[in-house]
Tab-separated table of C-alpha atoms in Angstrom:
chain	number	residue	atom	x	y	z
X	1	UNK	CA	-23.363	4.555	-2.892
X	2	UNK	CA	-19.943	6.078	-3.497
X	3	UNK	CA	-16.820	4.084	-4.244
X	4	UNK	CA	-15.412	4.855	-0.816
X	5	UNK	CA	-18.565	3.706	0.963
X	6	UNK	CA	-19.176	0.550	-1.039
X	7	UNK	CA	-17.499	-1.966	1.269
X	8	UNK	CA	-20.007	-4.699	0.459
X	9	UNK	CA	-18.046	-5.520	-2.688
X	10	UNK	CA	-15.276	-6.771	-0.381
X	11	UNK	CA	-17.783	-8.990	1.437
X	12	UNK	CA	-19.048	-11.567	-1.105
X	13	UNK	CA	-22.209	-13.576	-0.579
X	14	UNK	CA	-20.554	-16.940	-0.988
X	15	UNK	CA	-17.045	-18.321	-1.172
X	16	UNK	CA	-16.388	-20.753	-4.020
X	17	UNK	CA	-13.529	-23.182	-4.413
X	18	UNK	CA	-10.224	-23.318	-2.607
X	19	UNK	CA	-8.645	-20.029	-1.588
X	20	UNK	CA	-6.011	-18.774	-3.977
X	21	UNK	CA	-4.300	-16.626	-1.390
X	22	UNK	CA	-2.086	-17.592	1.521
X	23	UNK	CA	-0.046	-16.194	4.343
X	24	UNK	CA	2.882	-15.491	2.027
X	25	UNK	CA	1.094	-12.714	0.146
X	26	UNK	CA	3.177	-9.575	-0.001
X	27	UNK	CA	2.520	-6.469	2.091
X	28	UNK	CA	0.548	-3.573	0.666
X	29	UNK	CA	3.564	-1.690	-0.573
X	30	UNK	CA	4.701	-4.645	-2.664
X	31	UNK	CA	1.624	-6.546	-3.761
X	32	UNK	CA	-1.344	-6.138	-6.026
X	33	UNK	CA	-4.636	-5.857	-4.186
X	34	UNK	CA	-6.795	-7.574	-6.759
X	35	UNK	CA	-7.436	-10.674	-4.594
X	36	UNK	CA	-9.459	-8.829	-1.957
X	37	UNK	CA	-12.614	-10.635	-2.940
X	38	UNK	CA	-11.380	-13.849	-1.283
X	39	UNK	CA	-12.560	-13.283	2.276
X	40	UNK	CA	-12.890	-15.300	5.430
X	41	UNK	CA	-16.424	-14.115	6.094
X	42	UNK	CA	-19.418	-12.877	4.158
X	43	UNK	CA	-22.071	-10.257	4.443
X	44	UNK	CA	-25.714	-10.917	3.614
X	45	UNK	CA	-27.181	-7.541	2.815
X	46	UNK	CA	-30.788	-8.769	2.571
X	47	UNK	CA	-31.116	-9.498	6.306
X	48	UNK	CA	-28.202	-7.307	7.485
X	49	UNK	CA	-26.426	-10.241	9.114
X	50	UNK	CA	-22.669	-10.606	9.271
X	51	UNK	CA	-21.828	-14.304	8.960
X	52	UNK	CA	-18.327	-15.189	10.112
X	53	UNK	CA	-16.371	-17.916	8.397
X	54	UNK	CA	-16.111	-21.105	10.437
X	55	UNK	CA	-12.323	-20.823	10.258
X	56	UNK	CA	-12.381	-17.528	12.182
X	57	UNK	CA	-14.861	-18.344	14.957
X	58	UNK	CA	-15.936	-21.836	15.904
X	59	UNK	CA	-19.376	-22.631	14.414
X	60	UNK	CA	-22.089	-22.376	17.013
X	61	UNK	CA	-20.460	-19.588	19.003
X	62	UNK	CA	-23.502	-17.381	18.595
X	63	UNK	CA	-22.523	-14.886	21.289
X	64	UNK	CA	-19.143	-14.051	19.726
X	65	UNK	CA	-20.686	-13.779	16.276
X	66	UNK	CA	-23.315	-11.369	17.611
X	67	UNK	CA	-20.679	-9.272	19.341
X	68	UNK	CA	-18.772	-8.926	16.095
X	69	UNK	CA	-21.965	-8.206	14.154
X	70	UNK	CA	-22.843	-5.336	16.485
X	71	UNK	CA	-19.335	-3.903	16.154
X	72	UNK	CA	-19.519	-4.197	12.370
X	73	UNK	CA	-22.769	-2.264	12.071
X	74	UNK	CA	-22.114	0.336	14.776
X	75	UNK	CA	-18.391	1.036	14.355
X	76	UNK	CA	-16.641	-0.838	11.550
X	77	UNK	CA	-18.617	0.803	8.741
X	78	UNK	CA	-17.619	4.235	10.099
X	79	UNK	CA	-13.877	3.523	9.992
X	80	UNK	CA	-11.740	4.948	7.135
X	81	UNK	CA	-12.122	2.960	3.932
X	82	UNK	CA	-8.506	1.756	3.866
X	83	UNK	CA	-8.707	0.675	7.513
X	84	UNK	CA	-11.772	-1.431	6.717
X	85	UNK	CA	-9.996	-3.000	3.782
X	86	UNK	CA	-6.873	-3.771	5.836
X	87	UNK	CA	-8.867	-5.464	8.612
X	88	UNK	CA	-10.842	-7.522	6.108
X	89	UNK	CA	-7.646	-8.628	4.372
X	90	UNK	CA	-5.940	-9.550	7.649
X	91	UNK	CA	-8.928	-11.544	8.949
X	92	UNK	CA	-9.136	-13.315	5.627
X	93	UNK	CA	-5.473	-14.341	5.670
X	94	UNK	CA	-5.821	-15.843	9.138
X	95	UNK	CA	-8.984	-17.720	8.108
X	96	UNK	CA	-7.169	-19.160	5.099
X	97	UNK	CA	-4.222	-20.187	7.292
X	98	UNK	CA	-6.579	-22.035	9.651
X	99	UNK	CA	-8.295	-23.804	6.767
X	100	UNK	CA	-5.065	-24.849	5.075
X	101	UNK	CA	-3.553	-26.013	8.387
X	102	UNK	CA	-6.662	-27.864	9.551
X	103	UNK	CA	-6.864	-25.683	12.673
X	104	UNK	CA	-10.117	-24.890	14.428
X	105	UNK	CA	-10.956	-21.189	14.570
X	106	UNK	CA	-10.967	-19.065	17.718
X	107	UNK	CA	-12.922	-20.489	20.640
X	108	UNK	CA	-13.653	-19.594	24.250
X	109	UNK	CA	-10.675	-21.752	25.272
X	110	UNK	CA	-7.657	-19.596	26.169
X	111	UNK	CA	-5.085	-22.378	25.641
X	112	UNK	CA	-6.455	-23.208	22.193
X	113	UNK	CA	-6.317	-19.582	21.040
X	114	UNK	CA	-2.762	-19.254	22.368
X	115	UNK	CA	-1.567	-22.337	20.477
X	116	UNK	CA	-3.391	-21.226	17.317
X	117	UNK	CA	-1.753	-17.784	17.281
X	118	UNK	CA	1.665	-19.264	18.094
X	119	UNK	CA	1.459	-21.482	14.987
X	120	UNK	CA	0.336	-18.484	12.933
X	121	UNK	CA	3.300	-16.404	14.157
X	122	UNK	CA	5.666	-19.210	13.148
X	123	UNK	CA	4.142	-19.240	9.676
X	124	UNK	CA	4.238	-15.456	9.318
X	125	UNK	CA	7.910	-15.324	10.296
X	126	UNK	CA	8.763	-17.946	7.671
X	127	UNK	CA	7.006	-15.890	5.029
X	128	UNK	CA	8.531	-13.015	2.982
X	129	UNK	CA	6.167	-10.538	4.622
X	130	UNK	CA	7.577	-7.285	5.975
X	131	UNK	CA	8.070	-6.812	9.711
X	132	UNK	CA	5.398	-4.115	9.903
X	133	UNK	CA	2.915	-6.238	7.970
X	134	UNK	CA	3.296	-9.109	10.438
X	135	UNK	CA	2.768	-6.740	13.366
X	136	UNK	CA	-0.325	-5.306	11.684
X	137	UNK	CA	-1.828	-8.753	11.121
X	138	UNK	CA	-1.345	-9.730	14.757
X	139	UNK	CA	-2.789	-6.400	15.874
X	140	UNK	CA	-5.862	-7.090	13.717
X	141	UNK	CA	-6.331	-10.499	15.364
X	142	UNK	CA	-6.022	-8.948	18.816
X	143	UNK	CA	-8.670	-6.418	17.850
X	144	UNK	CA	-10.918	-9.197	16.543
X	145	UNK	CA	-10.631	-11.212	19.777
X	146	UNK	CA	-11.475	-8.122	21.788
X	147	UNK	CA	-14.501	-7.317	19.652
X	148	UNK	CA	-15.764	-10.915	19.760
X	149	UNK	CA	-15.135	-10.975	23.558
X	150	UNK	CA	-13.065	-14.141	23.286
X	151	UNK	CA	-9.970	-14.964	25.400
X	152	UNK	CA	-7.097	-12.902	24.004
X	153	UNK	CA	-3.685	-14.488	24.681
X	154	UNK	CA	-1.957	-11.752	22.652
X	155	UNK	CA	-2.777	-9.422	25.554
X	156	UNK	CA	-2.984	-11.806	28.515
X	157	UNK	CA	-0.315	-14.444	27.891
X	158	UNK	CA	3.198	-13.450	28.994
X	159	UNK	CA	4.514	-16.518	27.197
X	160	UNK	CA	2.878	-15.595	23.884
X	161	UNK	CA	3.873	-11.928	24.139
X	162	UNK	CA	7.519	-12.862	24.626
X	163	UNK	CA	7.322	-15.486	21.893
X	164	UNK	CA	5.927	-12.935	19.442
X	165	UNK	CA	8.477	-10.296	20.451
X	166	UNK	CA	11.480	-12.588	20.055
X	167	UNK	CA	10.160	-14.130	16.828
X	168	UNK	CA	9.690	-10.677	15.303
X	169	UNK	CA	13.185	-9.608	16.383
X	170	UNK	CA	14.693	-12.633	14.649
X	171	UNK	CA	12.491	-12.073	11.607
X	172	UNK	CA	13.531	-8.444	11.377
X	173	UNK	CA	17.230	-9.254	11.612
X	174	UNK	CA	16.784	-11.729	8.798
X	175	UNK	CA	14.883	-9.292	6.595
X	176	UNK	CA	17.354	-6.449	7.134
X	177	UNK	CA	20.221	-8.751	6.209
X	178	UNK	CA	18.650	-9.441	2.817
X	179	UNK	CA	18.388	-7.240	-0.204
X	180	UNK	CA	15.934	-4.379	0.190
X	181	UNK	CA	14.256	-2.386	-2.558
X	182	UNK	CA	16.923	-0.851	-4.823
X	183	UNK	CA	16.906	2.909	-4.121
X	184	UNK	CA	16.229	5.216	-7.049
X	185	UNK	CA	18.824	7.856	-6.177
X	186	UNK	CA	18.827	11.415	-7.475
X	187	UNK	CA	21.610	10.417	-9.903
X	188	UNK	CA	19.507	7.566	-11.327
X	189	UNK	CA	16.511	9.890	-11.637
X	190	UNK	CA	18.606	12.357	-13.613
X	191	UNK	CA	19.783	9.490	-15.801
X	192	UNK	CA	16.149	8.649	-16.584
X	193	UNK	CA	15.213	12.264	-17.303
X	194	UNK	CA	18.228	12.736	-19.574
X	195	UNK	CA	17.758	9.453	-21.431
X	196	UNK	CA	14.028	9.707	-22.108
X	197	UNK	CA	12.598	12.634	-24.025
X	198	UNK	CA	8.856	11.894	-23.853
X	199	UNK	CA	7.096	12.164	-27.204
X	200	UNK	CA	3.821	10.393	-26.394
X	201	UNK	CA	1.061	10.548	-23.794
X	202	UNK	CA	2.297	7.241	-22.371
X	203	UNK	CA	5.834	8.505	-21.757
X	204	UNK	CA	4.627	11.872	-20.473
X	205	UNK	CA	2.519	10.044	-17.889
X	206	UNK	CA	5.235	7.571	-16.942
X	207	UNK	CA	8.000	10.148	-16.527
X	208	UNK	CA	5.692	12.315	-14.402
X	209	UNK	CA	4.912	9.292	-12.212
X	210	UNK	CA	8.570	8.422	-11.602
X	211	UNK	CA	9.491	11.987	-10.702
X	212	UNK	CA	6.463	12.534	-8.473
X	213	UNK	CA	7.049	9.302	-6.563
X	214	UNK	CA	10.649	10.371	-5.942
X	215	UNK	CA	9.871	13.970	-4.925
X	216	UNK	CA	6.984	13.119	-2.594
X	217	UNK	CA	8.383	9.746	-1.461
X	218	UNK	CA	5.126	8.129	-2.503
X	219	UNK	CA	4.029	4.570	-1.997
X	220	UNK	CA	2.263	2.965	-4.945
X	221	UNK	CA	-1.082	2.983	-3.138
X	222	UNK	CA	-0.676	6.719	-2.483
X	223	UNK	CA	0.202	7.464	-6.099
X	224	UNK	CA	-2.902	5.839	-7.569
X	225	UNK	CA	-5.135	8.072	-5.395
X	226	UNK	CA	-3.492	11.374	-6.381
X	227	UNK	CA	-6.046	13.765	-7.884
X	228	UNK	CA	-5.512	16.807	-10.100
X	229	UNK	CA	-6.756	19.106	-7.356
X	230	UNK	CA	-4.275	17.680	-4.813
X	231	UNK	CA	-1.326	19.359	-6.549
X	232	UNK	CA	-0.510	23.007	-5.914
X	233	UNK	CA	1.902	24.545	-8.411
X	234	UNK	CA	1.883	27.736	-6.379
X	235	UNK	CA	3.091	26.065	-3.167
X	236	UNK	CA	4.980	23.164	-4.769
X	237	UNK	CA	2.994	20.705	-2.676
X	238	UNK	CA	1.029	17.503	-3.026
X	239	UNK	CA	-1.746	16.637	-0.602
X	240	UNK	CA	-1.508	12.902	0.137
X	241	UNK	CA	-4.973	11.767	1.198
X	242	UNK	CA	-5.479	8.729	3.455
X	243	UNK	CA	-1.860	7.662	3.599
X	244	UNK	CA	-1.022	4.410	5.409
X	245	UNK	CA	0.543	6.434	8.219
X	246	UNK	CA	-2.316	8.955	8.320
X	247	UNK	CA	-4.987	7.113	10.277
X	248	UNK	CA	-6.865	10.336	11.060
X	249	UNK	CA	-7.556	10.885	7.376
X	250	UNK	CA	-6.540	14.559	7.524
X	251	UNK	CA	-3.960	14.184	4.785
X	252	UNK	CA	-0.271	15.049	4.593
X	253	UNK	CA	1.540	17.604	2.461
X	254	UNK	CA	4.647	16.561	0.542
X	255	UNK	CA	7.032	18.668	-1.528
X	256	UNK	CA	6.967	18.506	-5.343
X	257	UNK	CA	9.708	20.154	-7.403
X	258	UNK	CA	8.901	22.721	-10.063
X	259	UNK	CA	10.315	20.448	-12.779
X	260	UNK	CA	7.990	17.624	-11.725
X	261	UNK	CA	5.008	19.975	-11.689
X	262	UNK	CA	5.940	21.015	-15.239
X	263	UNK	CA	6.015	17.346	-16.283
X	264	UNK	CA	2.590	16.780	-14.749
X	265	UNK	CA	1.168	19.851	-16.466
X	266	UNK	CA	2.579	18.724	-19.813
X	267	UNK	CA	0.940	15.322	-19.307
X	268	UNK	CA	-2.395	16.974	-18.438
X	269	UNK	CA	-2.203	19.263	-21.469
X	270	UNK	CA	-1.522	16.324	-23.791
X	271	UNK	CA	-4.339	14.288	-22.243
X	272	UNK	CA	-6.775	17.150	-22.822
X	273	UNK	CA	-5.891	17.382	-26.501
X	274	UNK	CA	-7.880	15.220	-28.912
X	275	UNK	CA	-5.220	13.310	-30.935
X	276	UNK	CA	-7.431	13.279	-34.057
X	277	UNK	CA	-8.620	16.881	-34.206
X	278	UNK	CA	-5.733	18.418	-32.203
X	279	UNK	CA	-8.397	20.478	-30.437
X	280	UNK	CA	-8.881	20.771	-26.658
X	281	UNK	CA	-11.347	18.304	-25.211
X	282	UNK	CA	-14.632	19.628	-23.874
X	283	UNK	CA	-15.039	19.749	-20.103
X	284	UNK	CA	-17.747	17.092	-20.364
X	285	UNK	CA	-15.478	14.686	-22.263
X	286	UNK	CA	-14.803	11.730	-19.928
X	287	UNK	CA	-11.470	11.170	-21.659
X	288	UNK	CA	-10.291	14.578	-20.508
X	289	UNK	CA	-8.216	15.248	-17.418
X	290	UNK	CA	-9.768	18.223	-15.677
X	291	UNK	CA	-10.334	16.853	-12.175
X	292	UNK	CA	-10.252	13.650	-10.181
X	293	UNK	CA	-7.718	10.816	-10.404
X	294	UNK	CA	-4.565	12.112	-12.100
X	295	UNK	CA	-2.875	8.988	-13.436
X	296	UNK	CA	-5.161	6.757	-15.509
X	297	UNK	CA	-4.980	3.937	-17.986
X	298	UNK	CA	-4.611	4.649	-21.701
X	299	UNK	CA	-6.346	3.281	-24.765
X	300	UNK	CA	-4.725	0.467	-26.728
X	301	UNK	CA	-3.143	3.020	-29.083
X	302	UNK	CA	-1.651	4.867	-26.063
X	303	UNK	CA	-2.771	8.207	-27.445
X	304	UNK	CA	-5.680	8.970	-25.106
X	305	UNK	CA	-6.938	8.242	-21.621
X	306	UNK	CA	-9.739	5.767	-21.115
X	307	UNK	CA	-13.061	7.418	-20.201
X	308	UNK	CA	-13.381	7.937	-16.471
X	309	UNK	CA	-16.163	9.147	-14.190
X	310	UNK	CA	-15.327	9.074	-10.482
X	311	UNK	CA	-19.034	8.806	-9.669
X	312	UNK	CA	-19.240	5.430	-11.428
X	313	UNK	CA	-17.508	2.700	-9.321
X	314	UNK	CA	-17.318	0.287	-12.257
X	315	UNK	CA	-14.953	2.710	-13.995
X	316	UNK	CA	-12.335	2.393	-11.255
X	317	UNK	CA	-10.784	-0.253	-13.515
X	318	UNK	CA	-9.640	2.625	-15.720
X	319	UNK	CA	-7.229	3.923	-13.075
X	320	UNK	CA	-3.885	2.413	-12.150
X	321	UNK	CA	-3.202	-0.326	-9.602
X	322	UNK	CA	0.047	-1.723	-8.217
X	323	UNK	CA	0.630	-4.075	-11.157
X	324	UNK	CA	0.335	-1.277	-13.692
X	325	UNK	CA	2.611	1.010	-11.661
X	326	UNK	CA	5.149	-1.814	-11.384
X	327	UNK	CA	5.140	-2.268	-15.185
X	328	UNK	CA	5.683	1.471	-15.619
X	329	UNK	CA	8.816	1.324	-13.473
X	330	UNK	CA	10.133	-1.683	-15.365
X	331	UNK	CA	9.459	-0.040	-18.725
X	332	UNK	CA	11.140	3.231	-17.761
X	333	UNK	CA	14.172	1.428	-16.307
X	334	UNK	CA	14.606	-0.519	-19.550
X	335	UNK	CA	14.267	2.620	-21.693
X	336	UNK	CA	16.821	4.494	-19.570
X	337	UNK	CA	19.320	1.629	-19.529
X	338	UNK	CA	19.128	1.076	-15.774
X	339	UNK	CA	20.214	-2.475	-15.009
X	340	UNK	CA	19.223	-2.498	-11.326
X	341	UNK	CA	15.825	-3.982	-10.556
X	342	UNK	CA	13.949	-0.882	-9.459
X	343	UNK	CA	10.343	-1.154	-8.296
X	344	UNK	CA	7.631	1.353	-7.299
X	345	UNK	CA	9.046	1.401	-3.760
X	346	UNK	CA	12.452	2.437	-5.116
X	347	UNK	CA	11.268	6.034	-5.431
X	348	UNK	CA	10.348	6.284	-1.753
X	349	UNK	CA	13.508	4.532	-0.585
X	350	UNK	CA	15.702	6.431	-3.031
X	351	UNK	CA	14.211	9.781	-2.071
X	352	UNK	CA	14.880	9.054	1.597
X	353	UNK	CA	18.425	7.831	0.960
X	354	UNK	CA	19.221	10.844	-1.240
X	355	UNK	CA	17.915	13.235	1.422
X	356	UNK	CA	19.884	11.491	4.157
X	357	UNK	CA	23.083	11.559	2.101
X	358	UNK	CA	22.527	15.270	1.518
X	359	UNK	CA	22.482	15.825	5.274
X	360	UNK	CA	18.738	16.049	5.954
X	361	UNK	CA	17.856	15.778	9.631
X	362	UNK	CA	15.579	13.081	11.000
X	363	UNK	CA	12.573	15.468	11.383
X	364	UNK	CA	13.141	16.658	7.807
X	365	UNK	CA	13.083	13.063	6.589
X	366	UNK	CA	9.916	12.319	8.541
X	367	UNK	CA	8.200	15.364	7.040
X	368	UNK	CA	9.323	14.507	3.505
X	369	UNK	CA	7.988	10.950	3.651
X	370	UNK	CA	5.081	11.363	6.031
X	371	UNK	CA	6.506	8.965	8.622
X	372	UNK	CA	4.897	9.210	12.064
X	373	UNK	CA	7.731	7.244	13.673
X	374	UNK	CA	11.436	8.106	13.298
X	375	UNK	CA	12.301	4.398	13.115
X	376	UNK	CA	12.320	3.882	9.339
X	377	UNK	CA	13.843	7.241	8.279
X	378	UNK	CA	16.385	6.683	11.050
X	379	UNK	CA	17.441	3.514	9.243
X	380	UNK	CA	18.157	5.546	6.091
X	381	UNK	CA	20.103	8.119	8.122
X	382	UNK	CA	22.325	5.398	9.575
X	383	UNK	CA	22.878	4.026	6.091
X	384	UNK	CA	23.895	7.462	4.801
X	385	UNK	CA	26.193	8.106	7.763
X	386	UNK	CA	28.360	5.165	6.712
X	387	UNK	CA	29.544	7.242	3.765
X	388	UNK	CA	30.657	9.964	6.169
X	389	UNK	CA	32.593	7.618	8.433
X	390	UNK	CA	36.335	7.379	8.885
X	391	UNK	CA	36.864	4.503	6.456
X	392	UNK	CA	34.851	6.313	3.784
X	393	UNK	CA	37.044	9.409	4.223
X	394	UNK	CA	40.224	7.324	4.148
X	395	UNK	CA	39.105	5.553	0.958
X	396	UNK	CA	38.320	8.875	-0.708
X	397	UNK	CA	41.658	10.310	0.379
X	398	UNK	CA	43.574	7.323	-0.983
X	399	UNK	CA	41.310	7.167	-4.049
X	400	UNK	CA	40.409	3.567	-3.357
């Protein structure tokens, strides 16, 4: 079974101890995904039965459990891998909320389900979760209720719909009024490139990562899936496979500058050189970088990549995750003397802001970042337009 198909590892046989996750866990752009094993239901592969956690469906509701089991076997396993993982995570978070709050899971009682979701919405809106993450979690619950054929107040209750809508509006206003990810602007990127002259495999990799995330406006979860064969030096493009906004799984093309492609090629060349013999690695050497995942973990001496075989799922630990990408950004910022707290999302935000300030149109921004909706890039355009306003011109004229 391939890594992409092996969803059973996200469905453990038995849950042990108190859950270590809660509703406040960060969204996928800003959180490590290493806690996925803590789920609200389990899968027994021996008898092919999907057993739902009592916190998700009331124990004894055999009909609803069977409905979900049929959906799981006939449809769920055919969904894109990342969609499966997102649904599992969202169901799990709701199950944990019910357990921690002492709330009974979904039942056939409409009023109970309505009150349960209302409490969950209150909790979500008090959390630091992003607006889109909250909407996704509620959408997952609505899907679950539909699949289980239980009363769905998210769809049928005018009161709950309005409550959710108004709560999300207030939540969004609050989030937008607080500090967002610090943008890595084109000026800051040039500061990094001028300050750091990479002289090791570690720095070659890290500099290539920063520049690629800026050019292609990559999320951290998109970066860690980039493969050698996804980059075209001829067309200056990167194929982003299974992006969060690409539910069809067809992939999206993003622009990559020639200087970034040169950095990536230099990193690949160094990785394919044996540090002891100074000879090129053989194509069969698992420490070489000839195909597959581009950015990988290094040995303790930071002079070579850890062995990696994409056909062996247990070796996925040798590729990067969010935590490792976050540490890379912190390390590079420190080396370049950048005092702002930049994070992996700073490249995507900074790329969008820099494009908007340079006069890029909304469609151009959407294409650059792979956004399906103009809502988020439109926010960056509005932000950039402030610098073109009358007060900005007056301040420049008066040198204020």
